[in-house]
Coordinates of N, CA and C in Angstrom, one line a residue:
Chain A
D179 N 23.2 136.6 7.2 CA 23.0 135.6 8.1 C 22.7 134.3 7.4
A180 N 23.1 133.1 8.0 CA 22.9 131.9 7.3 C 21.5 131.3 7.4
G181 N 20.7 131.9 8.2 CA 19.4 131.4 8.5 C 19.4 130.3 9.5
V182 N 18.3 129.6 9.7 CA 18.2 128.5 10.6 C 18.9 127.3 9.9
I183 N 19.8 126.6 10.7 CA 20.5 125.5 10.2 C 20.1 124.2 10.9
Q184 N 19.8 123.2 10.1 CA 19.4 121.9 10.6 C 20.3 120.9 10.1
S185 N 20.6 119.9 11.0 CA 21.4 118.7 10.5 C 20.9 117.5 11.3
P186 N 21.0 116.3 10.6 CA 21.3 116.2 9.2 C 20.1 116.6 8.4
R187 N 20.3 116.6 7.1 CA 19.2 116.9 6.2 C 18.3 115.7 5.9
H188 N 19.0 114.6 5.9 CA 18.3 113.3 5.7 C 18.8 112.3 6.7
E189 N 17.9 111.5 7.3 CA 18.3 110.4 8.2 C 17.5 109.2 7.9
V190 N 18.2 108.1 7.7 CA 17.5 106.8 7.6 C 18.0 105.9 8.7
T191 N 17.1 105.4 9.4 CA 17.5 104.5 10.6 C 16.6 103.4 10.7
E192 N 16.9 102.5 11.5 CA 16.1 101.3 11.8 C 15.3 101.5 13.1
M193 N 14.2 100.8 13.1 CA 13.3 100.9 14.3 C 14.1 100.5 15.5
G194 N 13.9 101.3 16.6 CA 14.6 101.0 17.8 C 15.8 101.8 18.0
Q195 N 16.4 102.4 17.0 CA 17.6 103.2 17.1 C 17.2 104.6 17.7
E196 N 18.3 105.2 18.2 CA 18.1 106.6 18.7 C 18.4 107.5 17.6
V197 N 17.6 108.6 17.5 CA 17.8 109.6 16.5 C 18.0 110.9 17.1
T198 N 18.9 111.7 16.7 CA 19.1 113.1 17.2 C 19.1 114.1 16.1
L199 N 18.2 115.0 16.2 CA 18.2 116.1 15.2 C 18.7 117.3 15.8
R200 N 19.4 118.1 15.0 CA 20.0 119.3 15.5 C 19.6 120.6 14.8
C201 N 19.6 121.7 15.6 CA 19.1 123.0 15.1 C 20.0 124.1 15.6
K202 N 20.4 125.0 14.7 CA 21.0 126.2 15.1 C 20.1 127.4 14.7
P203 N 19.5 128.1 15.6 CA 18.6 129.2 15.3 C 19.4 130.4 14.7
I204 N 18.7 131.4 14.2 CA 19.3 132.6 13.8 C 19.8 133.4 15.0
S205 N 21.0 133.9 14.9 CA 21.6 134.6 16.0 C 20.7 135.8 16.4
G206 N 20.5 135.8 17.7 CA 19.7 136.9 18.3 C 18.2 136.6 18.5
H207 N 17.8 135.5 17.8 CA 16.4 135.1 18.0 C 16.3 134.3 19.4
N208 N 15.2 134.6 20.1 CA 15.1 134.0 21.5 C 14.0 133.0 21.6
S209 N 13.3 132.7 20.5 CA 12.3 131.7 20.5 C 12.7 130.6 19.5
L210 N 12.5 129.4 19.8 CA 12.8 128.3 18.9 C 11.7 127.2 19.0
F211 N 11.3 126.7 17.8 CA 10.2 125.9 17.7 C 10.6 124.6 16.9
W212 N 10.1 123.5 17.3 CA 10.2 122.2 16.6 C 8.9 121.8 16.1
Y213 N 8.8 121.5 14.8 CA 7.6 121.0 14.1 C 7.9 119.7 13.5
R214 N 6.8 119.0 13.3 CA 6.8 117.7 12.5 C 5.8 117.9 11.4
Q215 N 6.1 117.4 10.2 CA 5.2 117.5 9.0 C 5.0 116.2 8.4
T216 N 3.8 115.7 8.3 CA 3.5 114.5 7.5 C 2.3 114.8 6.6
M217 N 2.1 114.0 5.7 CA 0.9 114.1 4.8 C -0.4 114.0 5.5
M218 N -0.4 113.0 6.5 CA -1.6 112.7 7.2 C -2.0 113.8 8.2
R219 N -1.0 114.3 8.9 CA -1.3 115.2 10.1 C -0.9 116.7 9.8
G220 N -0.3 116.9 8.7 CA 0.1 118.3 8.4 C 1.3 118.7 9.2
L221 N 1.3 120.0 9.6 CA 2.4 120.6 10.3 C 2.0 120.7 11.8
E222 N 2.7 120.0 12.6 CA 2.4 119.9 14.1 C 3.5 120.6 14.9
L223 N 3.1 121.4 15.8 CA 4.1 122.0 16.7 C 4.4 121.0 17.8
L224 N 5.7 120.6 18.0 CA 6.0 119.6 19.0 C 6.4 120.3 20.3
I225 N 7.2 121.3 20.3 CA 7.7 122.0 21.5 C 8.2 123.3 21.1
Y226 N 8.2 124.3 22.0 CA 8.9 125.5 21.8 C 9.6 126.1 23.0
F227 N 10.7 126.8 22.8 CA 11.5 127.4 23.8 C 11.5 128.9 23.7
N228 N 11.6 129.5 24.9 CA 11.8 130.9 24.9 C 12.9 131.2 25.9
N229 N 14.0 131.9 25.3 CA 15.2 132.1 26.1 C 15.7 130.8 26.7
N230 N 15.7 129.8 25.9 CA 16.3 128.5 26.2 C 15.4 127.6 27.1
V231 N 14.3 128.1 27.6 CA 13.4 127.4 28.5 C 12.3 126.9 27.8
P232 N 12.0 125.6 28.0 CA 10.8 125.0 27.3 C 9.5 125.6 27.8
I233 N 8.7 126.1 26.9 CA 7.5 126.8 27.3 C 6.2 125.9 27.2
D234 N 6.2 125.2 26.1 CA 5.0 124.3 25.8 C 5.5 123.1 25.1
D235 N 5.4 122.0 25.7 CA 5.8 120.7 25.1 C 4.5 119.8 24.9
S236 N 3.4 120.4 24.9 CA 2.2 119.6 24.8 C 2.0 118.8 23.5
G237 N 2.8 119.3 22.5 CA 2.7 118.6 21.2 C 3.7 117.4 21.1
M238 N 4.5 117.2 22.0 CA 5.4 116.1 22.0 C 4.6 114.8 22.1
P239 N 4.7 113.9 21.1 CA 3.8 112.8 21.0 C 3.8 111.8 22.2
E240 N 5.0 111.5 22.7 CA 5.1 110.6 23.8 C 6.5 110.7 24.4
D241 N 6.7 109.9 25.4 CA 8.0 110.0 26.2 C 9.2 109.6 25.3
R242 N 9.0 109.0 24.2 CA 10.2 108.7 23.4 C 10.8 110.0 22.8
F243 N 10.1 111.0 22.8 CA 10.6 112.3 22.3 C 11.0 113.2 23.4
S244 N 12.2 113.8 23.2 CA 12.7 114.8 24.1 C 13.5 115.9 23.4
A245 N 13.4 117.1 23.9 CA 14.1 118.2 23.3 C 14.9 119.0 24.3
K246 N 16.0 119.5 23.9 CA 16.8 120.3 24.8 C 17.3 121.6 24.1
M247 N 17.6 122.6 24.9 CA 18.2 123.8 24.3 C 19.2 124.3 25.4
P248 N 20.4 123.7 25.3 CA 21.5 124.0 26.3 C 22.0 125.4 26.3
N249 N 21.9 126.1 25.1 CA 22.3 127.5 25.0 C 21.5 128.1 23.9
A250 N 21.7 129.4 23.7 CA 20.9 130.2 22.7 C 21.1 129.8 21.3
S251 N 22.2 129.1 21.0 CA 22.5 128.8 19.6 C 22.4 127.4 19.2
F252 N 21.8 126.5 20.1 CA 21.8 125.1 19.7 C 20.6 124.4 20.4
S253 N 19.9 123.6 19.6 CA 18.8 122.7 20.2 C 18.9 121.4 19.6
T254 N 18.4 120.4 20.3 CA 18.3 119.0 19.8 C 16.9 118.5 20.1
L255 N 16.5 117.6 19.1 CA 15.3 116.8 19.3 C 15.7 115.4 19.2
K256 N 15.4 114.6 20.2 CA 15.9 113.2 20.3 C 14.7 112.3 20.3
I257 N 14.8 111.2 19.5 CA 13.7 110.2 19.5 C 14.4 108.9 19.9
Q258 N 14.0 108.3 21.0 CA 14.6 107.1 21.5 C 13.5 106.2 22.3
P259 N 13.2 105.0 21.8 CA 13.6 104.4 20.5 C 12.7 104.9 19.4
S260 N 13.3 104.9 18.2 CA 12.5 105.4 17.0 C 11.6 104.3 16.5
E261 N 10.5 104.7 15.9 CA 9.5 103.8 15.3 C 9.1 104.2 13.9
P262 N 8.7 103.3 13.1 CA 8.3 103.7 11.7 C 7.4 104.9 11.6
R263 N 6.4 105.0 12.5 CA 5.5 106.1 12.5 C 6.1 107.4 12.8
D264 N 7.3 107.4 13.2 CA 8.0 108.7 13.4 C 8.6 109.3 12.1
S265 N 8.5 108.5 11.1 CA 8.9 109.0 9.8 C 8.2 110.3 9.4
A266 N 8.9 111.3 9.1 CA 8.3 112.6 8.8 C 9.4 113.6 8.4
V267 N 9.1 114.8 8.1 CA 10.0 115.9 8.0 C 9.9 116.8 9.3
Y268 N 11.0 117.0 9.9 CA 11.1 117.7 11.1 C 11.7 119.1 10.9
F269 N 11.0 120.1 11.2 CA 11.5 121.5 11.0 C 11.8 122.2 12.3
C270 N 12.8 123.0 12.3 CA 13.1 123.9 13.4 C 12.9 125.3 12.8
A271 N 12.3 126.1 13.7 CA 12.1 127.5 13.3 C 12.5 128.4 14.5
S272 N 12.9 129.6 14.2 CA 13.2 130.6 15.3 C 12.6 131.9 15.0
S273 N 12.4 132.7 16.0 CA 11.8 134.0 15.9 C 12.3 134.9 17.0
L274 N 12.0 136.2 16.8 CA 12.2 137.2 17.8 C 10.9 137.9 18.0
P275 N 10.0 137.3 18.9 CA 8.7 137.9 19.1 C 8.8 139.3 19.6
G276 N 8.0 140.2 19.1 CA 8.0 141.5 19.6 C 6.7 142.2 19.1
L277 N 6.6 143.5 19.4 CA 5.4 144.2 19.1 C 5.2 144.3 17.6
A278 N 6.3 144.2 16.8 CA 6.2 144.4 15.4 C 5.7 143.1 14.7
S279 N 6.3 142.0 15.1 CA 6.0 140.8 14.4 C 6.5 139.6 15.2
N280 N 5.9 138.5 15.0 CA 6.4 137.2 15.5 C 6.6 136.2 14.4
E281 N 7.1 136.8 13.3 CA 7.4 136.0 12.1 C 8.4 134.9 12.5
Q282 N 8.1 133.7 12.0 CA 9.1 132.6 12.2 C 9.9 132.3 11.0
F283 N 11.1 132.0 11.2 CA 12.1 131.6 10.1 C 12.4 130.1 10.2
F284 N 12.1 129.4 9.2 CA 12.2 128.0 9.2 C 13.5 127.5 8.6
G285 N 14.0 126.4 9.2 CA 15.2 125.7 8.6 C 14.7 124.9 7.4
P286 N 15.6 124.2 6.7 CA 15.3 123.4 5.6 C 14.7 122.1 5.9
G287 N 14.7 121.7 7.2 CA 14.1 120.4 7.6 C 15.0 119.2 7.6
T288 N 14.7 118.3 8.4 CA 15.4 117.0 8.4 C 14.3 115.9 8.0
R289 N 14.6 115.2 6.9 CA 13.7 114.2 6.5 C 14.1 112.9 7.2
L290 N 13.3 112.4 8.0 CA 13.6 111.2 8.8 C 12.8 110.0 8.3
T291 N 13.5 108.9 8.0 CA 12.8 107.7 7.6 C 13.3 106.6 8.6
V292 N 12.3 106.0 9.2 CA 12.5 104.9 10.2 C 12.0 103.6 9.6
L293 N 12.9 102.7 9.3 CA 12.6 101.4 8.6 C 12.1 100.4 9.6
Chain B
S215 N -5.2 120.1 17.7 CA -5.9 120.2 16.5 C -5.4 121.6 15.8
Q216 N -5.5 121.6 14.5 CA -5.1 122.8 13.8 C -6.1 123.9 14.0
Q217 N -5.6 125.2 14.3 CA -6.5 126.3 14.5 C -7.1 126.7 13.1
G218 N -6.2 126.9 12.1 CA -6.6 127.4 10.8 C -7.0 126.3 9.9
E219 N -8.0 126.5 9.1 CA -8.5 125.6 8.1 C -8.5 126.3 6.8
E220 N -7.7 125.8 5.9 CA -7.6 126.4 4.6 C -8.6 125.8 3.6
D221 N -9.0 126.7 2.7 CA -10.0 126.2 1.7 C -9.6 127.0 0.4
P222 N -9.5 126.4 -0.8 CA -9.6 124.9 -0.9 C -8.4 124.2 -0.5
Q223 N -8.4 122.9 -0.5 CA -7.2 122.1 -0.2 C -6.3 122.1 -1.4
A224 N -6.8 122.2 -2.6 CA -5.9 122.3 -3.8 C -6.6 123.2 -4.8
L225 N -5.7 123.9 -5.5 CA -6.2 124.9 -6.5 C -5.3 124.8 -7.7
S226 N -5.9 124.7 -8.9 CA -5.1 124.6 -10.1 C -5.6 125.7 -11.1
I227 N -4.7 126.5 -11.5 CA -5.0 127.6 -12.4 C -4.0 127.8 -13.5
Q228 N -4.3 128.7 -14.4 CA -3.4 129.0 -15.5 C -2.6 130.3 -15.1
E229 N -1.4 130.3 -15.7 CA -0.6 131.5 -15.5 C -1.3 132.7 -15.9
G230 N -1.2 133.8 -15.1 CA -1.9 135.0 -15.3 C -3.2 135.2 -14.6
E231 N -3.8 134.1 -14.2 CA -5.0 134.1 -13.4 C -4.7 134.5 -12.0
N232 N -5.8 134.9 -11.3 CA -5.7 135.2 -9.8 C -6.0 133.9 -9.0
A233 N -5.3 133.8 -7.9 CA -5.6 132.7 -7.0 C -6.0 133.2 -5.7
T234 N -7.1 132.7 -5.2 CA -7.6 133.1 -3.9 C -7.7 131.8 -2.9
M235 N -7.1 132.0 -1.8 CA -7.1 131.0 -0.8 C -7.8 131.5 0.5
N236 N -8.5 130.7 1.2 CA -9.2 131.2 2.4 C -8.7 130.4 3.6
C237 N -8.9 131.1 4.8 CA -8.5 130.5 6.0 C -9.5 130.8 7.1
S238 N -9.9 129.8 7.8 CA -10.8 130.1 8.9 C -10.2 129.6 10.2
Y239 N -10.5 130.3 11.3 CA -9.9 129.9 12.6 C -11.0 130.0 13.7
K240 N -10.6 129.5 14.9 CA -11.7 129.3 15.9 C -11.6 130.2 17.1
T241 N -10.4 130.6 17.5 CA -10.3 131.4 18.7 C -9.7 132.8 18.4
S242 N -9.7 133.6 19.4 CA -9.2 135.0 19.2 C -7.8 135.0 18.9
I243 N -7.4 136.0 18.0 CA -6.0 136.0 17.6 C -5.4 137.4 17.8
N244 N -4.1 137.5 17.8 CA -3.4 138.7 17.8 C -3.0 139.1 16.4
N245 N -2.6 138.1 15.6 CA -2.3 138.3 14.2 C -2.5 137.1 13.4
L246 N -2.5 137.2 12.1 CA -2.6 136.1 11.2 C -1.5 136.2 10.2
Q247 N -0.8 135.1 9.9 CA 0.3 135.2 8.9 C 0.0 134.2 7.8
W248 N 0.6 134.4 6.7 CA 0.6 133.5 5.5 C 2.0 133.1 5.2
Y249 N 2.2 131.8 5.0 CA 3.5 131.2 4.7 C 3.4 130.4 3.4
R250 N 4.5 130.3 2.7 CA 4.6 129.5 1.5 C 5.6 128.4 1.7
Q251 N 5.4 127.2 1.1 CA 6.3 126.1 1.2 C 6.5 125.5 -0.2
N252 N 7.7 125.7 -0.7 CA 8.0 125.0 -2.0 C 8.3 123.5 -1.6
S253 N 8.1 122.7 -2.6 CA 8.2 121.2 -2.4 C 9.6 120.9 -1.8
G254 N 9.6 120.2 -0.7 CA 10.9 119.8 -0.1 C 11.6 120.9 0.6
R255 N 11.0 122.0 0.9 CA 11.7 123.1 1.5 C 11.0 123.5 2.8
G256 N 11.6 124.4 3.6 CA 11.0 125.0 4.7 C 10.0 126.0 4.4
L257 N 9.2 126.4 5.3 CA 8.2 127.5 5.1 C 8.8 128.8 5.1
V258 N 8.3 129.7 4.3 CA 8.8 131.1 4.2 C 7.6 132.0 4.4
H259 N 7.9 133.0 5.3 CA 6.9 134.0 5.7 C 6.6 134.9 4.5
L260 N 5.3 135.1 4.2 CA 4.9 136.0 3.1 C 4.4 137.4 3.7
I261 N 3.4 137.3 4.6 CA 2.8 138.6 5.0 C 2.1 138.3 6.4
L262 N 2.0 139.4 7.1 CA 1.3 139.3 8.4 C 0.3 140.4 8.5
I263 N -0.9 140.1 9.0 CA -1.9 141.1 9.2 C -2.3 141.0 10.7
R264 N -2.4 142.2 11.3 CA -2.8 142.2 12.7 C -4.3 142.2 12.9
S265 N -4.7 141.9 14.1 CA -6.2 141.7 14.4 C -7.0 143.0 14.2
N266 N -6.3 144.2 14.3 CA -7.0 145.4 14.1 C -6.9 145.9 12.7
E267 N -6.3 145.1 11.8 CA -6.2 145.5 10.4 C -7.2 144.7 9.5
R268 N -7.7 145.3 8.4 CA -8.7 144.6 7.6 C -8.1 144.1 6.3
E269 N -7.1 144.8 5.8 CA -6.5 144.5 4.5 C -5.1 144.9 4.5
K270 N -4.3 144.1 3.7 CA -2.9 144.4 3.6 C -2.4 144.0 2.3
H271 N -1.4 144.7 1.7 CA -0.9 144.4 0.4 C 0.6 144.3 0.5
S272 N 1.1 143.4 -0.4 CA 2.6 143.2 -0.5 C 2.8 142.7 -1.9
G273 N 3.3 143.6 -2.8 CA 3.5 143.2 -4.2 C 2.2 142.6 -4.8
R274 N 2.3 141.4 -5.3 CA 1.1 140.8 -5.9 C 0.2 140.1 -4.9
L275 N 0.5 140.2 -3.6 CA -0.3 139.6 -2.6 C -1.2 140.6 -1.9
R276 N -2.4 140.1 -1.7 CA -3.4 140.9 -0.9 C -4.1 140.0 0.1
V277 N -4.0 140.4 1.4 CA -4.6 139.7 2.5 C -5.7 140.5 3.1
T278 N -6.8 139.8 3.4 CA -7.9 140.4 4.1 C -8.1 139.6 5.4
L279 N -8.7 140.3 6.4 CA -9.0 139.7 7.7 C -10.3 140.1 8.1
D280 N -11.2 139.2 8.5 CA -12.5 139.5 9.0 C -12.6 138.8 10.4
T281 N -12.3 139.6 11.4 CA -12.3 139.0 12.8 C -13.7 138.6 13.2
S282 N -14.8 139.2 12.7 CA -16.1 138.8 13.1 C -16.5 137.5 12.6
K283 N -15.9 137.1 11.4 CA -16.2 135.8 10.8 C -15.0 134.9 11.1
K284 N -14.0 135.3 11.7 CA -12.8 134.5 12.0 C -12.3 133.9 10.7
S285 N -12.0 134.8 9.7 CA -11.6 134.3 8.5 C -10.6 135.2 7.8
S286 N -9.8 134.7 6.9 CA -8.8 135.5 6.2 C -8.8 135.0 4.8
S287 N -8.4 135.8 3.8 CA -8.1 135.3 2.5 C -6.8 135.9 2.0
L288 N -6.2 135.1 1.1 CA -4.9 135.5 0.5 C -5.2 135.4 -1.0
L289 N -5.0 136.6 -1.7 CA -5.2 136.7 -3.1 C -3.8 136.9 -3.7
I290 N -3.5 136.1 -4.7 CA -2.2 136.3 -5.5 C -2.7 136.7 -6.9
T291 N -2.3 137.9 -7.3 CA -2.8 138.4 -8.6 C -1.7 138.0 -9.7
A292 N -2.2 137.9 -10.9 CA -1.3 137.6 -12.0 C -0.4 136.5 -11.7
S293 N -0.9 135.3 -11.4 CA 0.0 134.2 -11.0 C 1.0 133.8 -12.0
R294 N 2.1 133.2 -11.5 CA 3.2 132.8 -12.3 C 3.4 131.3 -12.0
A295 N 4.0 130.6 -12.9 CA 4.4 129.2 -12.6 C 5.2 129.0 -11.3
A296 N 6.0 130.0 -11.1 CA 6.9 130.0 -9.9 C 6.1 130.2 -8.6
D297 N 4.8 130.5 -8.7 CA 4.0 130.6 -7.5 C 3.5 129.2 -7.0
T298 N 3.7 128.2 -7.8 CA 3.3 126.9 -7.5 C 4.0 126.5 -6.2
A299 N 3.2 126.1 -5.2 CA 3.7 125.8 -3.8 C 2.5 125.5 -2.9
S300 N 2.8 125.2 -1.7 CA 1.7 125.1 -0.7 C 1.7 126.4 0.1
Y301 N 0.5 126.8 0.5 CA 0.3 128.0 1.2 C -0.4 127.7 2.5
F302 N 0.1 128.3 3.6 CA -0.4 128.0 4.9 C -0.7 129.3 5.6
C303 N -1.9 129.3 6.3 CA -2.1 130.4 7.2 C -1.7 130.0 8.6
A304 N -1.4 130.9 9.4 CA -0.9 130.6 10.8 C -1.4 131.7 11.7
T305 N -2.0 131.4 12.8 CA -2.5 132.4 13.8 C -1.7 132.5 15.0
G306 N -1.5 133.7 15.5 CA -0.8 134.0 16.7 C -1.7 134.6 17.7
A307 N -1.6 134.0 18.9 CA -2.6 134.4 19.9 C -2.2 135.6 20.8
G308 N -0.9 135.8 20.8 CA -0.4 136.9 21.7 C -0.4 136.4 23.2
G309 N -0.2 137.4 24.1 CA -0.2 137.0 25.5 C 1.0 136.1 25.8
T310 N 0.8 135.1 26.7 CA 1.9 134.3 27.1 C 2.3 133.3 26.0
S311 N 1.5 133.2 25.0 CA 1.9 132.4 23.8 C 2.4 133.3 22.7
Y312 N 3.0 134.3 23.0 CA 3.2 135.4 22.0 C 3.9 134.9 20.8
G313 N 4.9 134.1 21.0 CA 5.7 133.7 19.8 C 5.1 132.5 19.1
K314 N 4.2 131.8 19.7 CA 3.7 130.5 19.1 C 2.7 130.8 18.0
L315 N 2.8 130.0 16.9 CA 1.8 130.1 15.8 C 1.2 128.7 15.7
T316 N -0.1 128.7 15.3 CA -0.8 127.5 14.9 C -1.1 127.5 13.5
F317 N -0.6 126.5 12.8 CA -0.7 126.4 11.3 C -1.9 125.6 10.9
G318 N -2.5 126.0 9.7 CA -3.5 125.2 9.1 C -2.9 124.1 8.3
Q319 N -3.8 123.4 7.6 CA -3.4 122.3 6.8 C -2.8 122.6 5.4
G320 N -3.1 123.9 5.0 CA -2.5 124.3 3.7 C -3.3 124.1 2.5
T321 N -3.0 125.0 1.5 CA -3.6 124.9 0.2 C -2.5 124.6 -0.8
I322 N -2.7 123.6 -1.6 CA -1.7 123.3 -2.7 C -2.1 124.1 -3.9
L323 N -1.3 125.0 -4.3 CA -1.5 125.8 -5.5 C -0.6 125.3 -6.7
T324 N -1.3 125.0 -7.8 CA -0.5 124.7 -9.0 C -0.9 125.7 -10.1
V325 N 0.2 126.3 -10.6 CA 0.0 127.3 -11.7 C 0.6 126.7 -12.9
H326 N -0.2 126.5 -13.9 CA 0.2 125.9 -15.2 C 0.7 127.0 -16.1
P327 N 1.9 126.8 -16.7 CA 2.4 127.8 -17.7 C 1.5 127.9 -18.9

């Protein structure tokens, strides 16, 4: 299995531009998580989906952030308009929660820089 | 806010020494997991311990859990330079949030050759 795939790996954009981050979870996993990591705030859970349905979006910082999961193999995180304070590494993770384990598998991350 | 709080924030040791990292949490948990993150990479799962377990081993890793004190520790024995990374504890609550994990701030471990 290729693991969780994220694209792009790096994104540099200017303030005010729209940014779309993409994630392909591990095949068969039914939970998908979007995290943001910064030095100041550490690793923050933004939103997570179960069977393509958003379960908890309480971590989404504001209306500029939105996430979708149109099918089991694809999710997007969109920031519109972007601001310099959105600069961070964004991780996608997937899992197959069950009685045995709810281990999460992380993608390599997208490093976002907003100028 | 983060559920888990790791201690220490940073740890520097020599190769061959043992490294101990601690994690405290606030609410009831179903399980506690430890993850490792190498610089510039995603997190990788190391070990999971369930709330009804007290100790677990995996290779050079030993994890303990004390639910009465709401704390866990990760011990890495005979450390190697390749163990240099950030280590995070994560708690799972179970129930309707079954798949969700809450991560701590992490401990930065540096192992000097």
